[in-house]
Coordinates of N, CA and C in Angstrom, one line a residue:
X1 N 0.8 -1.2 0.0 CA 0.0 0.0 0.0 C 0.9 1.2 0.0
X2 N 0.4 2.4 -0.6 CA 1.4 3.5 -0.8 C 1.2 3.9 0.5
X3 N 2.3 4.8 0.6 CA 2.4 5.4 2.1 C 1.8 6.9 1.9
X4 N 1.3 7.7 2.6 CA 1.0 9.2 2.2 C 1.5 9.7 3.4
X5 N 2.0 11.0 2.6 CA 2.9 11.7 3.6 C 2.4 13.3 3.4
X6 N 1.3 13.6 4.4 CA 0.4 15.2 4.2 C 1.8 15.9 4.8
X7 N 2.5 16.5 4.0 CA 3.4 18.1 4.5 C 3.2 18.9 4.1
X8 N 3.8 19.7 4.4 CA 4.2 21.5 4.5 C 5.8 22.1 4.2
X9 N 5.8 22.0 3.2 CA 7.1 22.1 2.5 C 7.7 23.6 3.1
X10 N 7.3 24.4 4.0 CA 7.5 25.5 5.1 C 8.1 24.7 6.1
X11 N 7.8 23.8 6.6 CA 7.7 23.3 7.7 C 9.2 22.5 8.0
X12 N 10.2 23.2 9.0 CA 11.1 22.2 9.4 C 10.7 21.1 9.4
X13 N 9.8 20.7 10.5 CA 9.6 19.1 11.0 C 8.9 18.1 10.2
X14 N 8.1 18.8 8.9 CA 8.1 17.9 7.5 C 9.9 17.9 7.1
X15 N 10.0 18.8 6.5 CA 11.5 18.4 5.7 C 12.6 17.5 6.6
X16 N 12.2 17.6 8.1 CA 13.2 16.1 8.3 C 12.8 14.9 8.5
X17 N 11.1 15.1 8.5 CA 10.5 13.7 8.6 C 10.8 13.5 7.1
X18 N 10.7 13.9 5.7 CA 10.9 13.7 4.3 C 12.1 13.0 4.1
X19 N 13.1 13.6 5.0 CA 14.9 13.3 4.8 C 15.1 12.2 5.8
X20 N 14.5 11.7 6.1 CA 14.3 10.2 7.5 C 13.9 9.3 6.6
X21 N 12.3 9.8 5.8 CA 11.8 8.3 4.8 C 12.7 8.5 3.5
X22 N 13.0 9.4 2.9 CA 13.7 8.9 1.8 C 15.2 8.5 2.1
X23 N 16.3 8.9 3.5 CA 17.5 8.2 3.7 C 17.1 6.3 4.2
X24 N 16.0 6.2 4.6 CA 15.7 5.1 4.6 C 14.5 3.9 3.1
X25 N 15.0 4.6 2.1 CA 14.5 4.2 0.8 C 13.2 4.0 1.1
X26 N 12.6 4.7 1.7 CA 10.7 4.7 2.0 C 10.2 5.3 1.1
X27 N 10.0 4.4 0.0 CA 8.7 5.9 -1.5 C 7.4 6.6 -0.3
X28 N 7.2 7.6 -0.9 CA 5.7 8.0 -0.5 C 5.0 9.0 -1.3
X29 N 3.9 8.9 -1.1 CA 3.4 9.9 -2.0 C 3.0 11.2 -1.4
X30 N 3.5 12.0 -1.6 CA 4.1 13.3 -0.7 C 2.3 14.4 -1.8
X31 N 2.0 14.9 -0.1 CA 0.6 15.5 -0.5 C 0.9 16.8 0.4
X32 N 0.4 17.7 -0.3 CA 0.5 19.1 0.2 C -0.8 19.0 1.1
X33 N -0.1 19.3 2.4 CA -1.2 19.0 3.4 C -2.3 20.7 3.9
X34 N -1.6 21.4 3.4 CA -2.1 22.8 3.4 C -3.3 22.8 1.9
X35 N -2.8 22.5 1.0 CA -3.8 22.8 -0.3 C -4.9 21.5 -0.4
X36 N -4.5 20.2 0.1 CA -5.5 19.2 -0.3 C -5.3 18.3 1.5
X37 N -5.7 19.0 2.3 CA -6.0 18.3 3.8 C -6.4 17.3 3.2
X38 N -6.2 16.1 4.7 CA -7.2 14.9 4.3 C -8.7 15.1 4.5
X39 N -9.4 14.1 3.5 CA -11.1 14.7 4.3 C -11.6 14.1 5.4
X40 N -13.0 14.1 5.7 CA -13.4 13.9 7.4 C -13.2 12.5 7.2
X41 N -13.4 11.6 6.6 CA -13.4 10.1 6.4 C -12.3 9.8 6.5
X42 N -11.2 10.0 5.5 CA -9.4 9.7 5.5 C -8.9 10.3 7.2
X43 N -9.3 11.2 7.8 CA -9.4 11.7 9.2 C -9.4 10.4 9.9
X44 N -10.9 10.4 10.0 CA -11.5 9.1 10.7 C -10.6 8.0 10.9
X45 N -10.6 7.7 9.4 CA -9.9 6.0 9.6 C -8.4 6.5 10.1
X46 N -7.5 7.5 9.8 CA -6.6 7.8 10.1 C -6.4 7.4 11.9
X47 N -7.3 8.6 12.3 CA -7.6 8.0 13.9 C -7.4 7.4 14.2
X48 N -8.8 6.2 13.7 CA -8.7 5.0 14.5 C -7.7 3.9 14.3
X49 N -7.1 4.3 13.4 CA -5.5 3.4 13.1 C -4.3 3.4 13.9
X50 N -4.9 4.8 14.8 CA -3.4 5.2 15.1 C -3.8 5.1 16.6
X51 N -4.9 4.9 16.6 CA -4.6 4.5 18.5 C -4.5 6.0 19.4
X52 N -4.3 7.2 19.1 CA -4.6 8.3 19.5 C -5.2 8.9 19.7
X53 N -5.3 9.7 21.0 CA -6.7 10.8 21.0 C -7.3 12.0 19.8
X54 N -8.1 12.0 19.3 CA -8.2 12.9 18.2 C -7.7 14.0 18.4
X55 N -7.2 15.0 19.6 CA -6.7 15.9 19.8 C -5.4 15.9 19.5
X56 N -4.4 14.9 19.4 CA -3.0 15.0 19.2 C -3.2 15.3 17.7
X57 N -4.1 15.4 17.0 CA -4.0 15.2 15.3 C -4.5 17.0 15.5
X58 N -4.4 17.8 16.5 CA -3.9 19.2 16.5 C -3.2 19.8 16.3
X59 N -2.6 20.7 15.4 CA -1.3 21.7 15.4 C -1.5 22.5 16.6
X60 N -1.3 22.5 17.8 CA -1.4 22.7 19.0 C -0.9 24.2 18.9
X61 N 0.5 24.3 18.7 CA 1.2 25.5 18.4 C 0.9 26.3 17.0
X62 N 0.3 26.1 16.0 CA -0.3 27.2 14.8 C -1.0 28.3 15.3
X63 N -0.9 29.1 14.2 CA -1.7 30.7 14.3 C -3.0 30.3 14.6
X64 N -3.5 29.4 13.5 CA -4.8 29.3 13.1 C -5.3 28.6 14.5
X65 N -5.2 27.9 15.1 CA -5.4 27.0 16.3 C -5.5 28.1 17.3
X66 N -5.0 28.8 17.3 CA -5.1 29.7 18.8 C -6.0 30.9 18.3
X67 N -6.0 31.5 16.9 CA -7.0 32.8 16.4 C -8.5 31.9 16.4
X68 N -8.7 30.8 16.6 CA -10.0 30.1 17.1 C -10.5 29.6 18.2
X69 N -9.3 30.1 19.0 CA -9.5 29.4 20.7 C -9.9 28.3 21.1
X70 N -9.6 26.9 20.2 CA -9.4 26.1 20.5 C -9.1 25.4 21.4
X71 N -8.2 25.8 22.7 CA -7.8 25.6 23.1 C -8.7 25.1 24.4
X72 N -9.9 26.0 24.1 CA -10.9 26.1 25.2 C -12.4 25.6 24.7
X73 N -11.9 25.5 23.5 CA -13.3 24.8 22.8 C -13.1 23.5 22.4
X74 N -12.6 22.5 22.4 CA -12.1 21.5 22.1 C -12.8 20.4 23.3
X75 N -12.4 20.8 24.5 CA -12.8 19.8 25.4 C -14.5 19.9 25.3
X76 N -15.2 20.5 24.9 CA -16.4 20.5 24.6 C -17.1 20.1 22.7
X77 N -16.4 19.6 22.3 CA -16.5 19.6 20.7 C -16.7 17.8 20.5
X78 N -17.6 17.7 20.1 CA -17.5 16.1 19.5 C -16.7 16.0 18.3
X79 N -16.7 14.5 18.2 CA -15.5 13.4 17.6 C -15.6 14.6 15.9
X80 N -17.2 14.2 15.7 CA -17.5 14.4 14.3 C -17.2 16.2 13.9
X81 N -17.6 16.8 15.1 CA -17.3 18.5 15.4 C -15.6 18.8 14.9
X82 N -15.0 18.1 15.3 CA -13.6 18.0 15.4 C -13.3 17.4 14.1
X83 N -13.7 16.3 13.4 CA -12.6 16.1 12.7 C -13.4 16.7 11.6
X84 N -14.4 18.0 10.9 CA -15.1 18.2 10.1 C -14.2 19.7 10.1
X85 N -13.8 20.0 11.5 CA -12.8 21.0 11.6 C -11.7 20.9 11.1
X86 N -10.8 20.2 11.7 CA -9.8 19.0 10.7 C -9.6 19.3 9.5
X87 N -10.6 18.6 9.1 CA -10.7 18.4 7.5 C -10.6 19.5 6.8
X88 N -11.2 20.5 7.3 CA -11.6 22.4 6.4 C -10.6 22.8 6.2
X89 N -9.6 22.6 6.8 CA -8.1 23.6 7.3 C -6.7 22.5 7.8
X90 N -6.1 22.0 6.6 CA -4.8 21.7 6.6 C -3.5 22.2 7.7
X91 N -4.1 23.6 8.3 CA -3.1 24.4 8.7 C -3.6 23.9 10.6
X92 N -4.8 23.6 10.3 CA -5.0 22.8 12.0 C -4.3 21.9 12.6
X93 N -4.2 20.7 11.3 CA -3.3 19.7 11.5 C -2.2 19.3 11.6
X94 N -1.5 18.3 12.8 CA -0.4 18.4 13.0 C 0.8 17.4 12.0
X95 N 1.6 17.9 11.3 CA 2.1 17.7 10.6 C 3.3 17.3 10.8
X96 N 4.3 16.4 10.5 CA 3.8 16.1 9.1 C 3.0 14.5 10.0
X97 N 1.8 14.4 8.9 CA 1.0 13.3 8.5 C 0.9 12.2 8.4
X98 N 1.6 11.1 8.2 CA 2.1 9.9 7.5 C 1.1 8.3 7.8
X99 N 0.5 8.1 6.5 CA -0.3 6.9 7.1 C -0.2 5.8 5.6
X100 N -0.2 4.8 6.1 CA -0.5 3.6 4.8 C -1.8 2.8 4.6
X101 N -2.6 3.4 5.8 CA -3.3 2.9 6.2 C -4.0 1.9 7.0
X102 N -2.9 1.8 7.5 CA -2.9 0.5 9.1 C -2.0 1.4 10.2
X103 N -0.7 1.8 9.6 CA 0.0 2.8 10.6 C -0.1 4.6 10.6
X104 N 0.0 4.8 11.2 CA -0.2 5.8 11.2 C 1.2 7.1 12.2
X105 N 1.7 8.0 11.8 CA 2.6 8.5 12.6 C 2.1 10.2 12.6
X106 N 2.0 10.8 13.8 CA 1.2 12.6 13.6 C 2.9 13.1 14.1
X107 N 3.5 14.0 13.5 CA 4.7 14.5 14.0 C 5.6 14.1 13.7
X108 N 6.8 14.5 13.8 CA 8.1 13.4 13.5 C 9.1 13.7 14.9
X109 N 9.0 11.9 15.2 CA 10.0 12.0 16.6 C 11.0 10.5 15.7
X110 N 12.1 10.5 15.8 CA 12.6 9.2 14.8 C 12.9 8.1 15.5
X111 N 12.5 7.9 16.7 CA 12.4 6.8 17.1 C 10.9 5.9 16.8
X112 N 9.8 7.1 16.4 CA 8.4 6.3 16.6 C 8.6 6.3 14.6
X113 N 9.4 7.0 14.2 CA 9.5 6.5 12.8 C 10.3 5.4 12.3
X114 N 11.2 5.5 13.4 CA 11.8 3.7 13.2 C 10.6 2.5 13.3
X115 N 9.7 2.9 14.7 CA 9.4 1.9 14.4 C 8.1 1.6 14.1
X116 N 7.4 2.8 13.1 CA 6.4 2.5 12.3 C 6.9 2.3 11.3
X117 N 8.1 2.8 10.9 CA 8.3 2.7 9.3 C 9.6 2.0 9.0
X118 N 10.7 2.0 9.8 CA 12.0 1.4 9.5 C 12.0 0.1 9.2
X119 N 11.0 -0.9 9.4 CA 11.2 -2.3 9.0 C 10.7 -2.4 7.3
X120 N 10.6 -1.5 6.7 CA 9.9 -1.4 5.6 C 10.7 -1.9 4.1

């Protein structure tokens, strides 16, 4: 299965998660996560793949996340409220992305990329 990798070609922590899967010969199909976010459904299953609370799939620290007060609205927002949010605004989400569709990784830390992705 292709791997998808939603970045932000701005984004430090995309360009080293990018330079982790290609020094490790990982193809992916690299998706501008700002112009074509994933939608509420690709969300969804994303989630529930990854064993996470839907709030880690937050860009916690973005503009946009804090000019909507999120911060305070969230603990009161359902699953579906949330990920329909998600989906509208690429710049919500925390990046970079990376799913094949069984695994899933939100951020790049390179030990949890060794070991979703390094046996590959």
């Amino acid at each position: 299965m292709t791997i998808k990798a939603y970045l932000y070609d701005k984004c430090g922590t995309c360009r080293k998660a990018k330079q982790w899967l290609n020094q490790h010969n990982i193809a992916i199909e690299e998706i501008p996560i700002v112009d074509a976010p994933p939608t509420e459904d690709e969300l969804r299953s994303m989630w529930q793949a990854s064993g996470l609370p839907l709030t880690k799939f937050f860009n916690t620290s973005g503009q946009f996340y804090r000019e909507l007060g999120l911060k305070d609205k969230l603990p009161s927002m359902t699953e579906d409220e949330m990920l329909k949010l998600l989906a509208s605004n690429g710049k919500l989400l925390k990046r970079p992305l990376v799913s094949d569709g069984k695994t899933v990784t939100v951020g790049f830390k390179e030990e949890e990329y060794e070991k979703a992705w390094g046996g590959r």
